[in-house]
Short mmCIF file of C-alpha atoms in Angstrom, two decimals:
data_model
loop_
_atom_site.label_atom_id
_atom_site.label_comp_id
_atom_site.label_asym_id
_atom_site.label_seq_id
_atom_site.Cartn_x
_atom_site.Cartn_y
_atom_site.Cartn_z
CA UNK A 8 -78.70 247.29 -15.43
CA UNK A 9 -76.29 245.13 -13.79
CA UNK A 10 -79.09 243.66 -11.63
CA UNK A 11 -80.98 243.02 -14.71
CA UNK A 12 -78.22 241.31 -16.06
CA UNK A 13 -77.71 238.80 -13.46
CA UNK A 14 -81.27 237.97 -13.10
CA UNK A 15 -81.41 237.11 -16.68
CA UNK A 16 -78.41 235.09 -16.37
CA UNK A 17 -79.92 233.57 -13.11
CA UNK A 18 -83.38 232.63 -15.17
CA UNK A 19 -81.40 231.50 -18.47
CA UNK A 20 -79.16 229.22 -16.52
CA UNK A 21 -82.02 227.62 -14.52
CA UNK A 22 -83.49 226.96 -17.90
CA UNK A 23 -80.69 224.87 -19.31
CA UNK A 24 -80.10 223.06 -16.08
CA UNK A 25 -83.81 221.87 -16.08
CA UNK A 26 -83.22 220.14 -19.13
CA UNK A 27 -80.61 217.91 -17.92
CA UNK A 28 -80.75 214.40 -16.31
CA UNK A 29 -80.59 214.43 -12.55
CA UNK A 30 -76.80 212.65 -13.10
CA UNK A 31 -75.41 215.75 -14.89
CA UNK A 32 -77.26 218.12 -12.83
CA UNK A 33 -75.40 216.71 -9.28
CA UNK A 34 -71.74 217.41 -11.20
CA UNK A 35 -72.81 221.12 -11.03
CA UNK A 36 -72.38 220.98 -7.23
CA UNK A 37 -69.11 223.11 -7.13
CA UNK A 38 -69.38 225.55 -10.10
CA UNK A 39 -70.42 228.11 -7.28
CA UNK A 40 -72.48 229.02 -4.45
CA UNK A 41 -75.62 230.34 -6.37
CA UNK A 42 -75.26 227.64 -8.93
CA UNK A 43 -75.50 225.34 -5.61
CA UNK A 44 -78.63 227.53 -4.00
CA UNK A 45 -80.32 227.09 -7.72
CA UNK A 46 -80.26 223.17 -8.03
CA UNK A 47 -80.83 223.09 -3.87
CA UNK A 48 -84.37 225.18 -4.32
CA UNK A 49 -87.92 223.63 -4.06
CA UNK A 50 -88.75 225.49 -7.24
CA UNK A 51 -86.43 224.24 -9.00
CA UNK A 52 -86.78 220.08 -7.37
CA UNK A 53 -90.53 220.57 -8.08
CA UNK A 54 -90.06 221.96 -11.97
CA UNK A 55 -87.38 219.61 -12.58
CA UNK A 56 -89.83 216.64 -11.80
CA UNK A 57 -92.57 217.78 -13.74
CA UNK A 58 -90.69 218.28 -16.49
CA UNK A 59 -89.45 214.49 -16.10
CA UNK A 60 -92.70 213.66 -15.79
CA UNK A 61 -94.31 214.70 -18.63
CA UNK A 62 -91.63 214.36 -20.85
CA UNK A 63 -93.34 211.90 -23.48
CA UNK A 64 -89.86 210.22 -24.99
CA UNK A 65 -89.58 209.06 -21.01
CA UNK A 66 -85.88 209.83 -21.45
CA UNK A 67 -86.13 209.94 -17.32
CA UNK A 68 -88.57 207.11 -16.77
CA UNK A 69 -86.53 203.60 -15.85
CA UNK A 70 -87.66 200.47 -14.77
CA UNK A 71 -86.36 199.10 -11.89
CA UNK A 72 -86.00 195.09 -11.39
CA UNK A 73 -86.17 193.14 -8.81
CA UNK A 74 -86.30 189.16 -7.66
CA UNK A 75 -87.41 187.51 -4.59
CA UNK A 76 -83.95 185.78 -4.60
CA UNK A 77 -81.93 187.30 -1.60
CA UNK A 78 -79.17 187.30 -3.70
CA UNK A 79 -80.19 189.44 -6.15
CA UNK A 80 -79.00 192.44 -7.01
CA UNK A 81 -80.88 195.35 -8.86
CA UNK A 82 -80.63 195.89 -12.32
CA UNK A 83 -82.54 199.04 -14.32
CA UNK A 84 -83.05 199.80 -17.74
CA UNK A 85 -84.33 203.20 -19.38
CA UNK A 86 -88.36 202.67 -20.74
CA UNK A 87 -86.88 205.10 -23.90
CA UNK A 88 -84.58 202.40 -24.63
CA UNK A 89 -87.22 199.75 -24.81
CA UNK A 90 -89.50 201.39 -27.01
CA UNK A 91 -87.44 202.80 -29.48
CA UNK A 92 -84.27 200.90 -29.77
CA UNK A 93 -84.16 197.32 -31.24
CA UNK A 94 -81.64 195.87 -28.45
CA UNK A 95 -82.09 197.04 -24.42
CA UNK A 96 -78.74 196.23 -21.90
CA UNK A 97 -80.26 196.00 -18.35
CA UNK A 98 -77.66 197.66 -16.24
CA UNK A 99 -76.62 196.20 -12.58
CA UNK A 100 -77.77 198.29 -9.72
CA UNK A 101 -76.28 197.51 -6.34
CA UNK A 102 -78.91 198.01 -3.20
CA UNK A 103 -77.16 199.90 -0.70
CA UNK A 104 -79.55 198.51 2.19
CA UNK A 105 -78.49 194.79 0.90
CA UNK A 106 -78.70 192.63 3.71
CA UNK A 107 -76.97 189.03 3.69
CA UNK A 108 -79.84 186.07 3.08
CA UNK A 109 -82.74 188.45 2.69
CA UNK A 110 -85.06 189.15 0.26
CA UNK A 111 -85.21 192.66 -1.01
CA UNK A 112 -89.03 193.98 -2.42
CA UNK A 113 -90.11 197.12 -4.08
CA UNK A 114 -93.45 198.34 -2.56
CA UNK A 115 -93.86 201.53 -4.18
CA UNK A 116 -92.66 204.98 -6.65
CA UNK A 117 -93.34 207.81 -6.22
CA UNK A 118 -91.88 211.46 -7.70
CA UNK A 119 -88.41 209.23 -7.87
CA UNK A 120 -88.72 207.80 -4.57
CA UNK A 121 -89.13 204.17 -4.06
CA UNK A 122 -89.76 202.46 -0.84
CA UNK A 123 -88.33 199.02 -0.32
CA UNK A 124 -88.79 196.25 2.43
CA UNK A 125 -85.88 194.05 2.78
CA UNK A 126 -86.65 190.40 4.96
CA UNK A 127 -90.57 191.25 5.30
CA UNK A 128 -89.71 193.55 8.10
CA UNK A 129 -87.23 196.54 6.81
CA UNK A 130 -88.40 199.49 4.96
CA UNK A 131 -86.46 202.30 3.37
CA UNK A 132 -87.26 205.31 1.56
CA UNK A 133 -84.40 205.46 -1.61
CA UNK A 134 -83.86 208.25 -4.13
CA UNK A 135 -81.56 206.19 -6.23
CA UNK A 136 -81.04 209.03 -8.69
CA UNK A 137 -78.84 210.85 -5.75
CA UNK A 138 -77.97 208.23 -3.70
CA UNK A 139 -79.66 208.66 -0.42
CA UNK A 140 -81.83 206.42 1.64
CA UNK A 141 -83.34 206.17 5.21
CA UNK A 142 -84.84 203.24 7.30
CA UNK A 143 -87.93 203.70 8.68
CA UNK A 144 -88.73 202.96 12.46
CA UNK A 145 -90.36 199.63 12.84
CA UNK A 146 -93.92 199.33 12.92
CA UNK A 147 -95.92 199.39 15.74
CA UNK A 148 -97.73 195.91 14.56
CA UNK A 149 -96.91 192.82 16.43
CA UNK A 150 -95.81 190.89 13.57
CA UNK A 151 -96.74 187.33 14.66
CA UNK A 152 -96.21 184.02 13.33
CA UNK A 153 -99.24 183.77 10.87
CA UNK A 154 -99.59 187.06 10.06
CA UNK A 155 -98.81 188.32 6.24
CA UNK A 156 -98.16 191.83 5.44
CA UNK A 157 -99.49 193.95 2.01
CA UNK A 158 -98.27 197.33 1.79
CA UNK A 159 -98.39 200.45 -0.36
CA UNK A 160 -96.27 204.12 -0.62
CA UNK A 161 -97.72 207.38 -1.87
CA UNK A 162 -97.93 210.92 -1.81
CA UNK A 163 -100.79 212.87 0.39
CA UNK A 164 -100.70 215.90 -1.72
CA UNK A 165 -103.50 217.61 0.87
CA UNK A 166 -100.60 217.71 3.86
CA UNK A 167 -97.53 217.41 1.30
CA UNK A 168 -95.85 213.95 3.04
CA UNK A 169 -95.01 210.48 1.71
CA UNK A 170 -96.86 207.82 3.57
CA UNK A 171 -96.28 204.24 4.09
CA UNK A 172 -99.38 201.76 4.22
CA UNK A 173 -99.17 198.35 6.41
CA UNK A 174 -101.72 196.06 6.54
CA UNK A 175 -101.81 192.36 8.31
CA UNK A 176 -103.90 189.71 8.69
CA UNK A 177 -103.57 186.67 10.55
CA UNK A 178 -103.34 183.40 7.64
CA UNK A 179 -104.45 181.65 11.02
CA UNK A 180 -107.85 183.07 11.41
CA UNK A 181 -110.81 181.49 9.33
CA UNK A 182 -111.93 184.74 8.05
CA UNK A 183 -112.02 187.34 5.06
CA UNK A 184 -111.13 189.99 7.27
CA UNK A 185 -107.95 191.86 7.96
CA UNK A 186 -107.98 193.57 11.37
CA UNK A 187 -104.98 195.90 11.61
CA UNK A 188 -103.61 199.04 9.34
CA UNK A 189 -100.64 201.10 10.06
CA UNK A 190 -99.50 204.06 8.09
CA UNK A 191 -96.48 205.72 8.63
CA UNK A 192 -95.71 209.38 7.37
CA UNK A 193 -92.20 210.76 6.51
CA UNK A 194 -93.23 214.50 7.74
CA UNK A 195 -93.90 212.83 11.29
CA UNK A 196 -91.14 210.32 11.03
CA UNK A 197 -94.24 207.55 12.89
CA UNK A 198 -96.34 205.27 12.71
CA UNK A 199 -99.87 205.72 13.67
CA UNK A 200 -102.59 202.29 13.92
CA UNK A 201 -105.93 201.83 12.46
CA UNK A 202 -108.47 199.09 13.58
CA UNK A 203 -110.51 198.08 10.60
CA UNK A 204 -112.22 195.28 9.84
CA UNK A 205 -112.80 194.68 5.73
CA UNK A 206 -114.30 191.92 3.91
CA UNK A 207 -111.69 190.07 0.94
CA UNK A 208 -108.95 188.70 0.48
CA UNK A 209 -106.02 190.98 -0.59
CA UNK A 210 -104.75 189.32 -3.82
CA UNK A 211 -102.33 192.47 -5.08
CA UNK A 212 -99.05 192.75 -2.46
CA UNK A 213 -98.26 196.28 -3.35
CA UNK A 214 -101.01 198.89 -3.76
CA UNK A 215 -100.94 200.83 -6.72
CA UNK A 216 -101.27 204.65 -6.19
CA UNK A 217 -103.31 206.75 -8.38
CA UNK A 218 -105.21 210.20 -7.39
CA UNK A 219 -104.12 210.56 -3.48
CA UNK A 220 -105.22 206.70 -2.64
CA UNK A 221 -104.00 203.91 -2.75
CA UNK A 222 -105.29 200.79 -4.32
CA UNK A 223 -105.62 196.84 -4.05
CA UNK A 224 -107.23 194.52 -5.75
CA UNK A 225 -109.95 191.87 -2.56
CA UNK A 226 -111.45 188.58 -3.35
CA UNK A 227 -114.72 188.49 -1.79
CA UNK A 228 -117.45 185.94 -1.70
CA UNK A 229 -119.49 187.59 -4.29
CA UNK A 230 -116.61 188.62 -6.20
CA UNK A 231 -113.73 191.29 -6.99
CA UNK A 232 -113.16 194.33 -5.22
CA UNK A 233 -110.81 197.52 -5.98
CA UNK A 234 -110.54 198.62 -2.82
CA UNK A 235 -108.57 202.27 -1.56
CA UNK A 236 -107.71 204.10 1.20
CA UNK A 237 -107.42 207.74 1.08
CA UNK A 238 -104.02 209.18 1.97
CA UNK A 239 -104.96 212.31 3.07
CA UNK A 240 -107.71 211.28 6.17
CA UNK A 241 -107.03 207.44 6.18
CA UNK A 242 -111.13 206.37 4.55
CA UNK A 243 -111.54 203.43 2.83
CA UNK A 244 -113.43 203.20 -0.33
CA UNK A 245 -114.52 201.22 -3.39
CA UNK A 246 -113.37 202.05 -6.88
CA UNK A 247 -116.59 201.16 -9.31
CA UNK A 248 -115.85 198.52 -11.99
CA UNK A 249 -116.37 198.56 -15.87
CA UNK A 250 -118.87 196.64 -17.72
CA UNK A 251 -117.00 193.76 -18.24
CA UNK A 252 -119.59 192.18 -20.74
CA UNK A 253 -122.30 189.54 -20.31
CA UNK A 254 -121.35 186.31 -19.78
CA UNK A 255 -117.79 187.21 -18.49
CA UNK A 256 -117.83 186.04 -15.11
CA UNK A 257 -114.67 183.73 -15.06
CA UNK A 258 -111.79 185.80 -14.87
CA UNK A 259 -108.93 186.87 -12.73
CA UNK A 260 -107.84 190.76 -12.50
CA UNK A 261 -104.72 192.78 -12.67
CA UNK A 262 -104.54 196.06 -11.39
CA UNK A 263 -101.54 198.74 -12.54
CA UNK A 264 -101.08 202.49 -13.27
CA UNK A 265 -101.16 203.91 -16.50
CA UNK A 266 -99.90 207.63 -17.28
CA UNK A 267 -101.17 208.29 -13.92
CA UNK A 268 -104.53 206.37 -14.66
CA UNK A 269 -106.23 203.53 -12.70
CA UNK A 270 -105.97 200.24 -15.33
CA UNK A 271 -107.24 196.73 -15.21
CA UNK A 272 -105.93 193.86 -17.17
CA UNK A 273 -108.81 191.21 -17.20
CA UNK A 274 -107.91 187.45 -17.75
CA UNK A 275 -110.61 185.23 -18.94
CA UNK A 276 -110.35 181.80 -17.67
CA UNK A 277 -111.08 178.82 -20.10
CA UNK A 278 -114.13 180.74 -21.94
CA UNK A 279 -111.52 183.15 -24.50
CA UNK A 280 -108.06 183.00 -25.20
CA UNK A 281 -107.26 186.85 -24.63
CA UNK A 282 -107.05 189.75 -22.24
CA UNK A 283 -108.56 192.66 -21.99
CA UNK A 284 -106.72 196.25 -20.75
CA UNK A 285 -109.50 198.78 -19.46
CA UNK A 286 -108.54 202.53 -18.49
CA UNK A 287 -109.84 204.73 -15.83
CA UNK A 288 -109.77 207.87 -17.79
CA UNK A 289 -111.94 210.25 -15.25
CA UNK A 290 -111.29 208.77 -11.52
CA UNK A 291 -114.23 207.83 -9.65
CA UNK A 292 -116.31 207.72 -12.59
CA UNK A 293 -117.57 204.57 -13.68
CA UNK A 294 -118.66 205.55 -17.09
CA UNK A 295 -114.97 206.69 -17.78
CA UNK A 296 -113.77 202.90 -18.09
CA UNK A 297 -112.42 202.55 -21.55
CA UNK A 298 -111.50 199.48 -23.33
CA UNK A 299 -108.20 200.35 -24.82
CA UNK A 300 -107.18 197.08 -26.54
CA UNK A 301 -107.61 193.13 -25.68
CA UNK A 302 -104.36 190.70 -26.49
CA UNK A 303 -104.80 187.06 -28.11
CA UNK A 304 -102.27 184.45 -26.53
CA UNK A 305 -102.49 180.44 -26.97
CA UNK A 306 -104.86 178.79 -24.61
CA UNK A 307 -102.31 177.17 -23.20
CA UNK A 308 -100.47 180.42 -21.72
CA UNK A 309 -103.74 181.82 -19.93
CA UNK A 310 -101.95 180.25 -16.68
CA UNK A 311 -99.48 182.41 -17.28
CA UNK A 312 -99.34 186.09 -15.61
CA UNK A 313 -100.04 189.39 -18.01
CA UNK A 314 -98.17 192.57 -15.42
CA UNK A 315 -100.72 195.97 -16.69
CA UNK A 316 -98.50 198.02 -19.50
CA UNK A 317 -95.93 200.32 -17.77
CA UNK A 318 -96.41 203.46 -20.50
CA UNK A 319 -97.68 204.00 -23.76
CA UNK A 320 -95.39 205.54 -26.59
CA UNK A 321 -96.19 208.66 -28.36
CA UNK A 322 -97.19 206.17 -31.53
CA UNK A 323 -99.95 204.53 -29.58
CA UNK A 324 -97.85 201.46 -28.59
CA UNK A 325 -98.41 199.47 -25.02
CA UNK A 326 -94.78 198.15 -23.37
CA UNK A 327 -95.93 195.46 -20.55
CA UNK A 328 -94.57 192.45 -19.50
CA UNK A 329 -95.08 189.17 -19.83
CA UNK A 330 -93.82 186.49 -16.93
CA UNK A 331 -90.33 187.49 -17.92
CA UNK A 332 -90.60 189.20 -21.31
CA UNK A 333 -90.94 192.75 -22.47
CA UNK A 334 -93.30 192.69 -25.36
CA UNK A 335 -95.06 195.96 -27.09
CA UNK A 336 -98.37 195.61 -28.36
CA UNK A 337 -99.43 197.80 -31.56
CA UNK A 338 -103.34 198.21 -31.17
CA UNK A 339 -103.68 199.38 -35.00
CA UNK A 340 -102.53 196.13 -36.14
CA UNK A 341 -103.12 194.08 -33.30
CA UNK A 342 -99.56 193.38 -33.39
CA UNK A 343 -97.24 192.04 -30.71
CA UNK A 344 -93.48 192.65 -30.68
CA UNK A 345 -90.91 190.72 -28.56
CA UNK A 346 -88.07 192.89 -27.44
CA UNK A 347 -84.16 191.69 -26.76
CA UNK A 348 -83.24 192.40 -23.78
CA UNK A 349 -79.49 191.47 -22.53
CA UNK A 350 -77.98 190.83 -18.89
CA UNK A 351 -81.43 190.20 -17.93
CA UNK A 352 -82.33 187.53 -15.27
CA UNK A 353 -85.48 184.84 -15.73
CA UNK A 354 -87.37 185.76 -12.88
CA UNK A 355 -88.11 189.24 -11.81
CA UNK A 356 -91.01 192.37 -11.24
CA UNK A 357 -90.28 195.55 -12.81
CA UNK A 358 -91.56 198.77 -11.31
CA UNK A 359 -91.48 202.37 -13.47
CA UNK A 360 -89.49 205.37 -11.36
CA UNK A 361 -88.66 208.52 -12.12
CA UNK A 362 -85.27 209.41 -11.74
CA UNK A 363 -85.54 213.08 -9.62
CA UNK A 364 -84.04 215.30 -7.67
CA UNK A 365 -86.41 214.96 -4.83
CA UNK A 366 -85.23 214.07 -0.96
CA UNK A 367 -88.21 215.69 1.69
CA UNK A 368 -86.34 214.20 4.46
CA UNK A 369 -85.13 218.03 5.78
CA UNK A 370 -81.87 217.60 7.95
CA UNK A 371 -82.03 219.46 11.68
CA UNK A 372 -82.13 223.36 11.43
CA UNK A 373 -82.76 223.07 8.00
CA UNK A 374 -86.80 224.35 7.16
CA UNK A 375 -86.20 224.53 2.54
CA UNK A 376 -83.51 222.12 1.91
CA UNK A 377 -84.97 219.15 -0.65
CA UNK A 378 -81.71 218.00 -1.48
CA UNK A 379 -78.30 217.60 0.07
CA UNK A 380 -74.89 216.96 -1.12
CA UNK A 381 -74.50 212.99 -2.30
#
């Protein structure tokens, strides 16, 4: 009986603790040992995030903002607080990788990490939630005068590590091509090199990472291009566009992530004065392109850059930003609503993160640990 006891304690305790943000959860450190081995578990890391996840208030989803000024620090803001309250305070985040005269730029988020490269040549893993971080070993790529970098961070489910994608091209060269891809996994701690040689032009500096693969928008000479590389065994591949309509051939694209969908935001140049937002509802399938919505703006603003909608709110309303506006657009209506925002700079890229309990970077002699004491 007194076994039973305990275990039900054990099971009703894990229950409550699941509920709570990751902040609250860390002050449980020293209630005791098994309270400790609880929070510590992969079980309990892995259900925690899910439940952060899917949780459709996103009381645990923030946006994180950054600038390409070097003195910038970050500031963050919950995506709740956006859709449902009338006035949003973005809060100051200090980067503890903050470097004096260099520019600090979020690549990627993934089950609360984020990677960041600071001066076009540092990258760090972060979990901001519990304050940890690690720098990455340089890259094997020569990084030459001439060359640009586009990147991308994601999860390869199939062998459970984080991967970082590098990919350079020299401006120098008079070609559509970009010769050299290096991806570096977490499990490994390394960087491994991949000779390809792929028509386009990579527009999008960060890939976007839906489904195991991450994704860039490629001008070609025929056109655009979603291109993707597969996480898991390093393929490329080609994501199939919608039907954009006949006649619609003058347009730029957008691409972004949508409740874990593939989405488009499609800009028609000096033909309409709108843009459209298209889902990928079933991955890989063509057919599965949906149309959710398409905005009206002046004519004058279609110079202007639309960022894809960052979530969706549980009454059918899109939060995206605008150059350097939050704005939520009600589809029913066709309505759009400017939000006030405060301690918010002019200039900055927001990127969606869920705050989590999750640190795979094991410490020596250690085989189960996710997370260690902050």
């Amino acid at each position: 009986m007194a076994l039973e006891l305990k275990t039900t304690g054990r099971v009703v305790t894990s229950e409550i603790l699941l509920k709570l943000p990751v902040k609250y959860i860390l002050q449980m450190w020293c209630v005791s040992k098994s309270w400790l081995d609880l929070i510590s578990s992969p079980d309990f890391v892995k259900t925690h995030l899910s439940l952060s996840a899917n949780n459709k208030e996103y009381t645990h989803h923030r946006l994180m903002l950054s600038s390409s000024r070097a003195e910038y620090h970050f500031k963050h803001c919950y995506l709740s607080s956006l859709i449902y309250e009338s006035v949003t305070r973005v809060c100051d985040f200090d980067n503890p990788m903050r470097k004096p005269r260099k520019t600090v730029e979020i690549v990627g988020s993934v089950n609360g990490l984020i990677c960041l490269i600071i001066g076009e040549q540092d990258l760090f893993i972060w979990n901001t939630s519990i304050r940890k971080f690690k720098k990455l070993p340089d890259s094997t790529a020569t990084l030459m005068c001439g060359y640009y970098l586009m990147f991308g961070f994601g999860y390869d489910e199939f062998h459970d590590d984080y991967k970082v994608v590098a990919i350079f091209r020299n401006m120098f060269v008079d070609s559509l091509y970009f010769t050299e891809v290096n991806i570096y996994s977490l499990k490994s701690d390394s960087w491994t090199s991949i000779h390809v040689s792929r028509s386009g032009v990579l527009l999008s500096r960060c890939g976007k990472f839906v489904n195991g693969k991450l994704h860039w928008i490629t001008k070609t000479a025929h056109g655009w291009d979603i291109i993707c590389i597969d996480l898991a065994d390093g393929k490329w591949g080609k994501v199939e566009q919608p039907c954009y309509g006949e006649g619609k051939l003058n347009f730029r694209l957008s691409l972004g992530v949508l409740g874990g969908d593939l989405s488009l935001f499609c800009y028609y140049q000096r033909m309409t004065t709108h843009v459209d937002l298209w889902i990928m509802k079933k991955y890989g399938v063509k057919e599965s392109w949906t149309k959710m919505f398409n905005i009206n703006h002046p004519a004058d603003l279609v110079r202007f850059l639309f960022y894809p909608p960052f979530c969706m709110s549980n009454k059918g309303e899109f939060l995206f930003q605008f150059v350097s506006t939050f704005m939520v657009y009600n589809p029913k209506d066709e309505s759009l609503r400017y939000l006030e925002v405060t301690n918010c700079d002019t200039s900055f890229e927001a990127s969606v993160y869920i705050e989590s309990l999750v640190w795979p970077i094991f410490p020596k002699g250690s085989k189960d640990a996710i997370i260690t004491k902050a």
